[in-house]
Short mmCIF file of C-alpha atoms in Angstrom, two decimals:
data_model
loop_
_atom_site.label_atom_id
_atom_site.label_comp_id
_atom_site.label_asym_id
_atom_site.label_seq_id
_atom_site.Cartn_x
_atom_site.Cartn_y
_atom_site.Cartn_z
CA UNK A 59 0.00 0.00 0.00
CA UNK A 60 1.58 3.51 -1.26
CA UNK A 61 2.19 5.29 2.01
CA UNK A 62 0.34 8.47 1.97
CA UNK A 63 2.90 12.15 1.64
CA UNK A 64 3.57 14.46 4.02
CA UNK A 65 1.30 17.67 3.71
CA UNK A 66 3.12 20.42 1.68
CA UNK A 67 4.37 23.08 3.88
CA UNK A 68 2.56 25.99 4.42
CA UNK A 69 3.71 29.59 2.53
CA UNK A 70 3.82 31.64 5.15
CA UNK A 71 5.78 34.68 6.64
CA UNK A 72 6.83 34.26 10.39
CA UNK A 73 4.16 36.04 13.04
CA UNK A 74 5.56 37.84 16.41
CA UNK A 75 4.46 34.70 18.39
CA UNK A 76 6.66 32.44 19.96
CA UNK A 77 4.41 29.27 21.84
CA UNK A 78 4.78 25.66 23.17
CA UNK A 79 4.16 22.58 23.02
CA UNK A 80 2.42 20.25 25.39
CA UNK A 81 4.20 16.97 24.34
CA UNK A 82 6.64 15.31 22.57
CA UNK A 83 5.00 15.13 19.32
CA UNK A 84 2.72 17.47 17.40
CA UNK A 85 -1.33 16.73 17.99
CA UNK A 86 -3.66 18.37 15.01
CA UNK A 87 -4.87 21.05 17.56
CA UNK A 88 -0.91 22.11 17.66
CA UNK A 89 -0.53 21.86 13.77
CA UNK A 90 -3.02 24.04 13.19
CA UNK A 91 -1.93 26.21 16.36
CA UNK A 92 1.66 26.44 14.30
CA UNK A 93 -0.05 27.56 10.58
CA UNK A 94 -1.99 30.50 12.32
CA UNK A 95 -0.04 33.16 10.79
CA UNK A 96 0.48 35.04 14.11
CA UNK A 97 3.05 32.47 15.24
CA UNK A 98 6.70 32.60 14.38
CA UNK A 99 8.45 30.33 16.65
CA UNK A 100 8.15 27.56 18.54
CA UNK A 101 10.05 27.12 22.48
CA UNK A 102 10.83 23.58 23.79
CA UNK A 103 10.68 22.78 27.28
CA UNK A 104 11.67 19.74 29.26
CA UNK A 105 8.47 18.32 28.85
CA UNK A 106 9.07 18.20 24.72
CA UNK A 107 12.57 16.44 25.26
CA UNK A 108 12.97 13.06 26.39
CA UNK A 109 16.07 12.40 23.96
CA UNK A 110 18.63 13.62 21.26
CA UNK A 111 16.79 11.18 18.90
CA UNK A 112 12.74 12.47 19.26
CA UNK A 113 13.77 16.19 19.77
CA UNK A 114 15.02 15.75 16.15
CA UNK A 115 12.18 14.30 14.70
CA UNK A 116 10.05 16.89 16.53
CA UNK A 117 12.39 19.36 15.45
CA UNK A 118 11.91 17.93 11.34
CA UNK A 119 7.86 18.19 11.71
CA UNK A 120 7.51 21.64 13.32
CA UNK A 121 10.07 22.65 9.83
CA UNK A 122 7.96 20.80 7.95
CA UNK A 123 5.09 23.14 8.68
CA UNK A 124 5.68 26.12 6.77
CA UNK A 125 7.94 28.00 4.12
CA UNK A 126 10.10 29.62 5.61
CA UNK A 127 10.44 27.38 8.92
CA UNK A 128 9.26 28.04 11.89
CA UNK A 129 12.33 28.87 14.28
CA UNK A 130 12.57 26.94 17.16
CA UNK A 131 14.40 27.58 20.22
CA UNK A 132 15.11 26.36 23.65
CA UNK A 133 16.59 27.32 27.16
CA UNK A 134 20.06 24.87 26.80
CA UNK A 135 22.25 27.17 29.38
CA UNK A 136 23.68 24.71 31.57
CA UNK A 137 23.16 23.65 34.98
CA UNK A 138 19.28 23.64 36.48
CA UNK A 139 18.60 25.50 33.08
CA UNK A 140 19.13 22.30 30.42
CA UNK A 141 15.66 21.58 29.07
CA UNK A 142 17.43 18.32 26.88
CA UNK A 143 19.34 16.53 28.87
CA UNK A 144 19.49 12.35 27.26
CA UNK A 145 21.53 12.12 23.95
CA UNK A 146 23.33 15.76 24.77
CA UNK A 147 26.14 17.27 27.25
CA UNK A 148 24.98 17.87 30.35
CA UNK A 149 26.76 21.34 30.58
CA UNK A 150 27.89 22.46 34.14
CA UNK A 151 25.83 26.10 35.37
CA UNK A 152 27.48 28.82 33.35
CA UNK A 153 29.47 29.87 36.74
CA UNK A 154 31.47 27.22 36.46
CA UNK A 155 33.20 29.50 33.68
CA UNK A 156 33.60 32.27 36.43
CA UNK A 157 35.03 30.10 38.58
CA UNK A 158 37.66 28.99 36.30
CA UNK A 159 38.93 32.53 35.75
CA UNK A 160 39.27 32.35 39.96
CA UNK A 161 41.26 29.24 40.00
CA UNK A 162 43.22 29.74 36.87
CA UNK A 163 42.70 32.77 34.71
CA UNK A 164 40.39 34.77 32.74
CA UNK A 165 42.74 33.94 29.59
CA UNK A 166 42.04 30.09 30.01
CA UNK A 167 38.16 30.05 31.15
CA UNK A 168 37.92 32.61 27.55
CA UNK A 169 38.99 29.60 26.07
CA UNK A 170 37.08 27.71 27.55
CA UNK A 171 33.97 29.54 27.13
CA UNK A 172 34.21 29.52 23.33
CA UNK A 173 34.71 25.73 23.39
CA UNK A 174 31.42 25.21 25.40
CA UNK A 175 29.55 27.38 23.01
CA UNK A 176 30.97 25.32 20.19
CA UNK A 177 30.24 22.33 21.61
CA UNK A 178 26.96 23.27 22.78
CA UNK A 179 25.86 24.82 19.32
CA UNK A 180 26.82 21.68 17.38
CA UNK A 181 25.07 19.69 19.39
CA UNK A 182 21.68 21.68 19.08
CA UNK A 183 22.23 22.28 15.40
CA UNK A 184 22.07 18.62 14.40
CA UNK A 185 18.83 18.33 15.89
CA UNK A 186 17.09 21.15 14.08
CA UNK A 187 17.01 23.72 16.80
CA UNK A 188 17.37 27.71 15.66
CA UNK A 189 18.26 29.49 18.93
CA UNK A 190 19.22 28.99 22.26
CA UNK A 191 18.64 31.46 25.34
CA UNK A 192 21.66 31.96 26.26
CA UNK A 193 24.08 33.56 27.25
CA UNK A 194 22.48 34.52 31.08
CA UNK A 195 24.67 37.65 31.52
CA UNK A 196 22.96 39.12 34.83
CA UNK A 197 25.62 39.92 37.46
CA UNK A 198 25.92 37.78 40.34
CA UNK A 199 25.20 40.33 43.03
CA UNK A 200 24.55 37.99 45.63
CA UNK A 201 21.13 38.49 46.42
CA UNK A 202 18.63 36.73 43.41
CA UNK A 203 18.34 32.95 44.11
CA UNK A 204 16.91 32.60 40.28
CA UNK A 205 19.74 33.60 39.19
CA UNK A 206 21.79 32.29 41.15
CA UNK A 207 24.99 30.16 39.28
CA UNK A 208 23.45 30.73 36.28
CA UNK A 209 25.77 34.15 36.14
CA UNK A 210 29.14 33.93 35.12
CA UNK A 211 30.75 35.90 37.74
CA UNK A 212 29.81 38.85 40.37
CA UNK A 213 32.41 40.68 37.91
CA UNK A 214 31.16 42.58 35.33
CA UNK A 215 34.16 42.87 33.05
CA UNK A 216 34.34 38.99 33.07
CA UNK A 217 30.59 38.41 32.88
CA UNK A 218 31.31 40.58 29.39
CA UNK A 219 34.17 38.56 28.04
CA UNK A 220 32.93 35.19 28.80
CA UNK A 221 29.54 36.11 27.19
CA UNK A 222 31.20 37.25 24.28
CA UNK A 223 33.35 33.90 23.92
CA UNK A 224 30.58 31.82 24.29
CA UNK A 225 28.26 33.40 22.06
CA UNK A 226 31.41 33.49 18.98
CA UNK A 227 31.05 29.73 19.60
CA UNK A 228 27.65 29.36 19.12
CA UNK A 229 28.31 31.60 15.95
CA UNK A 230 30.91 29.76 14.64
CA UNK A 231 28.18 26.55 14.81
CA UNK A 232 25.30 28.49 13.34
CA UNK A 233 22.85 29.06 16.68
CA UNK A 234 21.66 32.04 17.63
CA UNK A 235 22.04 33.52 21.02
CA UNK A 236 19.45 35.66 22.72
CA UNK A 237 21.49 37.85 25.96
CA UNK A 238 19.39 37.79 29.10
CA UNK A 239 18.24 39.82 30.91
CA UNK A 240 18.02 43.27 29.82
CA UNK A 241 19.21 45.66 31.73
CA UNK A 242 20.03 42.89 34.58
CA UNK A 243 17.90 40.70 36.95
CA UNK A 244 21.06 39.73 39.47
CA UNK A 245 20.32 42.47 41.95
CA UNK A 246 17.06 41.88 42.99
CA UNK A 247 15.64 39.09 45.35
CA UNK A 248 12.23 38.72 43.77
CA UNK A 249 11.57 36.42 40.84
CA UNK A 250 9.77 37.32 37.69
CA UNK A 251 7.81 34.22 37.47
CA UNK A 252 5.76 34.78 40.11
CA UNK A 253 6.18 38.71 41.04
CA UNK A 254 7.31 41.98 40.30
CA UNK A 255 11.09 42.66 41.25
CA UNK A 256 12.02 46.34 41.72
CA UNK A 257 15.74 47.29 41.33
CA UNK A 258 16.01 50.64 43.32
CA UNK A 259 19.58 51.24 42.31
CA UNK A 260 20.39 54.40 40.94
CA UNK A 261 21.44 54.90 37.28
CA UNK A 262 25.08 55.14 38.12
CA UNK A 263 25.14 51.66 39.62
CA UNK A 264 23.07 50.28 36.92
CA UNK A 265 25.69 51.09 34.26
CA UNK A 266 27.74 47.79 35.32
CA UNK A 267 24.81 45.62 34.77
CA UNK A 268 25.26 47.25 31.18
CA UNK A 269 28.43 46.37 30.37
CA UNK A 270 28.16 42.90 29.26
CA UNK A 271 25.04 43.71 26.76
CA UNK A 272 27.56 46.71 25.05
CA UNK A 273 29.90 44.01 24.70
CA UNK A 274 27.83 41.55 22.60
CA UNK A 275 25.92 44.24 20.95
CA UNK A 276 29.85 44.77 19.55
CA UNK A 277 30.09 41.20 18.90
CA UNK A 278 27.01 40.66 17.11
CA UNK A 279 24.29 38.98 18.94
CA UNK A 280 21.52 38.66 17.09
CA UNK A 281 18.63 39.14 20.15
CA UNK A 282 18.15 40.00 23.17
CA UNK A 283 15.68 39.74 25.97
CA UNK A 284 14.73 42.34 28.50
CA UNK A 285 13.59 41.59 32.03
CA UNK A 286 10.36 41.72 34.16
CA UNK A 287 11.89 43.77 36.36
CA UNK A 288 11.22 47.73 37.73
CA UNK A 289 13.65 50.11 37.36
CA UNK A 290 12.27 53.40 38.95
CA UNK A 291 15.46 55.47 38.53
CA UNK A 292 15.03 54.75 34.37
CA UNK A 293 10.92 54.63 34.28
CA UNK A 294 9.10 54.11 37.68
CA UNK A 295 6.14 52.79 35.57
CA UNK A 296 6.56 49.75 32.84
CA UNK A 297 9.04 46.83 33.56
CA UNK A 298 12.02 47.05 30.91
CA UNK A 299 10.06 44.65 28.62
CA UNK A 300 7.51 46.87 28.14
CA UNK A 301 9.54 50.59 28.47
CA UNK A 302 9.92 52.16 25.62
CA UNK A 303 12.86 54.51 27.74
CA UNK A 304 14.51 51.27 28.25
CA UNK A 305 13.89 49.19 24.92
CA UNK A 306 14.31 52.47 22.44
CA UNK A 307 16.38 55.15 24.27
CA UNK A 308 18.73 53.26 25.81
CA UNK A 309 18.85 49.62 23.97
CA UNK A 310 18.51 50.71 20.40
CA UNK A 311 19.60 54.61 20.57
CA UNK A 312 22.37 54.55 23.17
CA UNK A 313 23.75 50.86 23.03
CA UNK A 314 23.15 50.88 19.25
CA UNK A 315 21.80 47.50 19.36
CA UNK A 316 20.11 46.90 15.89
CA UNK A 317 19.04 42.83 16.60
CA UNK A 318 15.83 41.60 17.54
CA UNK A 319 14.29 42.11 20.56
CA UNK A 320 12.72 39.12 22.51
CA UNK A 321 10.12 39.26 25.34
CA UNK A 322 10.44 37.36 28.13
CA UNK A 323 7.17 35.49 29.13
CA UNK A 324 4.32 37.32 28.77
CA UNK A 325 2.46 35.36 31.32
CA UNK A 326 4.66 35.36 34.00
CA UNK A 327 3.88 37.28 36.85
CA UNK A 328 6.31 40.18 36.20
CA UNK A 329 4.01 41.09 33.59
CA UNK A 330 0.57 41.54 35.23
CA UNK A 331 1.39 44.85 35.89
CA UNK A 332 0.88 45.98 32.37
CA UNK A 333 -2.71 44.29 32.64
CA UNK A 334 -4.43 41.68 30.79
CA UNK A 335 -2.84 39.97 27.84
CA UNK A 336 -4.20 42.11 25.01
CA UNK A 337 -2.49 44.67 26.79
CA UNK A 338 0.72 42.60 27.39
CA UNK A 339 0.77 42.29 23.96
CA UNK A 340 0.26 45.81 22.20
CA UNK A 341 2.73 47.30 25.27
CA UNK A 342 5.81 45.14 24.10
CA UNK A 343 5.23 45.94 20.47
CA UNK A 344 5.46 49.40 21.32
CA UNK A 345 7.88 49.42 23.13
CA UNK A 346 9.85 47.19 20.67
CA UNK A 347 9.81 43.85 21.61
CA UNK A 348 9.36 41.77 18.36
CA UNK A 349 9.17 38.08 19.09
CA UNK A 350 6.52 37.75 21.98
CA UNK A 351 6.96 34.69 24.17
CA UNK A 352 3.34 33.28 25.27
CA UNK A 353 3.57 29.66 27.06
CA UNK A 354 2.13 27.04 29.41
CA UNK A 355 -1.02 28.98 29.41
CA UNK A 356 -3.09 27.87 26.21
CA UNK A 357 -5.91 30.26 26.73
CA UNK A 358 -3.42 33.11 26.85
CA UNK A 359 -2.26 31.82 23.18
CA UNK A 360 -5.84 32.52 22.28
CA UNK A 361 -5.84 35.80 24.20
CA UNK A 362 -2.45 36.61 22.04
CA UNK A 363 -3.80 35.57 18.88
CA UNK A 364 -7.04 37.50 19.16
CA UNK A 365 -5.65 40.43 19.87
CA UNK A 366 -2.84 40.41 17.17
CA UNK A 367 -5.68 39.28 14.59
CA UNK A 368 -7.45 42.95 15.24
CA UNK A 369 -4.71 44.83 13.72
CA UNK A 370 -2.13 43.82 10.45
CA UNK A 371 -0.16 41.72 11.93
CA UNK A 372 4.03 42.61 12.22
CA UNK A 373 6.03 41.53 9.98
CA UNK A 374 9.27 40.79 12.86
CA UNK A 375 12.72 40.41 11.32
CA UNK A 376 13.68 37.28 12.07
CA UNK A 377 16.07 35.86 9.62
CA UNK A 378 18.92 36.51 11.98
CA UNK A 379 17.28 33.94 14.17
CA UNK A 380 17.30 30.98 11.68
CA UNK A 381 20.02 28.19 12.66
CA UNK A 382 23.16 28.21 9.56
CA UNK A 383 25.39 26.06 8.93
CA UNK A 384 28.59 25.49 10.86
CA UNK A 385 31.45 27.82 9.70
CA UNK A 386 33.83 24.60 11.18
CA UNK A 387 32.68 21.44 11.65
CA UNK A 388 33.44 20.27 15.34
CA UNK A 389 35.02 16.61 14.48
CA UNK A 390 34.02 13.86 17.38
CA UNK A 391 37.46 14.23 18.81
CA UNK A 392 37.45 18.11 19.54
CA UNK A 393 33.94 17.37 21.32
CA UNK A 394 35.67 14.80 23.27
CA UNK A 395 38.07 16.82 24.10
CA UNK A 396 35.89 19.11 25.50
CA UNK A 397 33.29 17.33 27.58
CA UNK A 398 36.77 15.93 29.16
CA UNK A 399 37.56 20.03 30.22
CA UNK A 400 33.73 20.19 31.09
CA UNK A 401 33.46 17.20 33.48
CA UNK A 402 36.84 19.16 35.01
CA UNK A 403 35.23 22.35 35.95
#
């Protein structure tokens, strides 16, 4: 019996919508979910990855979809933040890379940083993903337990030149990197998820958290993703994912950054403040943002799509975000090599 083909893909420009997935495997409610025009992108959580081998195959149906792909993208930083875990490198927290530079130099964990992004962007690549959220360049100032060892060090001048070697190794493999968290989450104690933090610092000491985002912007990165967070001293109203102070005056017009501009979650708690999701919505467009995360809340998909549906619908840049092809391939030995300096730190 003639096996019946795969349904053509879809001609369709990419949406501002990024959503998930409530499996491991697409369900016809989810294929038709991905074809609304609206969506862009798709995020993978733990939940979608149970190995190297069915992430791929997921990876080769969401493609499938439409013309151009759908990008999809995942949180792969190391550490309590590795979504795929079976099949892959289980990656030490990023601040193992920090505290290398302690023990033996910032000259040898720069080396060392660029290696883990190379491995770590192969890896991804050969399954099918697009872009990984990462590098988590918030300072370590002691105080955020979400952050946590997810920063690379409590020094900002390292934090920016072990970002910057990690993300020319993702480059060099063909993933895109999204910096996080715009303008810098490691100061407060709430967490975004499930409140509002405030940073009450004044400009002046804000600057530091800075310094790591001018540095990539320099290098290239192709995204970036603001915070949840309250800044008073910069706009005592919106959150920095929604501020159009933060996300045009200072991003775009005094950083220069030119890339795309990611929101975090817009159903995380951080967010309510803006009001309900319509409002979520239109407030980060305004402000800038144009790849919209929406997850683990289906009826807030709706809410996302509804609202977006109202209007013409963006047109987001997002070509920069499509996985490439490796510049270098990374031969089985030089991966070796590295997971042996990994299992080290």
């Amino acid at each position: 019996m003639t096996q019946p083909s795969a349904p053509k893909a879809v001609s369709l420009p990419r949406g501002p919508l990024m959503v998930d997935l409530d499996g491991v495997a697409l369900d016809a409610a989810e294929r038709n979910l991905l074809r609304d025009p609206a969506v862009g992108a798709v995020i993978l959580f733990a939940r979608n990855c149970v190995s190297a081998a069915q992430v791929a195959e997921l990876c080769r149906e969401i493609h499938a979809l439409r013309d151009p792909p759908l990008l999809i993208g995942i949180d792969q930083e190391g550490g309590r933040v590795q979504r795929l875990r079976q099949g892959v490198t289980r990656f030490p927290p990023q601040r193992a890379l920090g505290r290398l530079a302690e023990a033996e130099g910032i000259e040898s964990a720069i080396a060392m940083a660029r290696d883990w992004g190379r491995l770590l962007a192969a890896e991804l690549r050969e399954l099918g993903i697009d872009l990984d959220f990462t590098p988590c360049v918030d300072i370590d100032w002691g105080v955020s337990e979400v952050i946590g060892d997810r920063a690379l060090s409590e020094r900002p001048e390292w934090v920016a030149q072990l970002a910057g070697a990690l993300w020319s190794g993702l480059q060099e493999q063909g993933l895109a990197g999204v910096a996080k968290h715009f303008p810098g989450h490691g100061a407060v104690t709430a967490d975004s998820h499930t409140s509002l933090p405030e940073d009450l610092r004044p400009w002046p000491l804000l600057q530091a958290d800075l310094q790591p985002f001018r540095a990539l912007i320099a290098a290239g990165i192709p995204a970036i993703m603001p915070a949840h967070c309250l800044y008073p001293a910069v706009d005592p109203r919106d959150p920095a994912g929604f501020s159009q102070r933060w996300l045009q005056g200072i991003l775009r017009e005094e950083l220069g950054f030119q890339g795309i501009i990611v929101s975090d979650d817009l159903v995380m708690a951080g967010a309510a403040v803006i009001g309900d999701m319509a409002a979520r919505v239109q407030t980060a467009l305004s402000a800038g943002a144009e790849l919209l995360l929406v997850c683990n809340d289906r009826s807030a998909v709706e809410e996302a799509l509804t609202v977006l549906h109202r209007h013409r619908l963006p047109q987001p840049r997002l070509e920069a975000l499509q996985g490439r092809p490796a510049a270098s391939v990374l031969r089985p030995a030089a991966r070796d090599a590295i997971r042996a300096r990994l299992a080290r730190l």
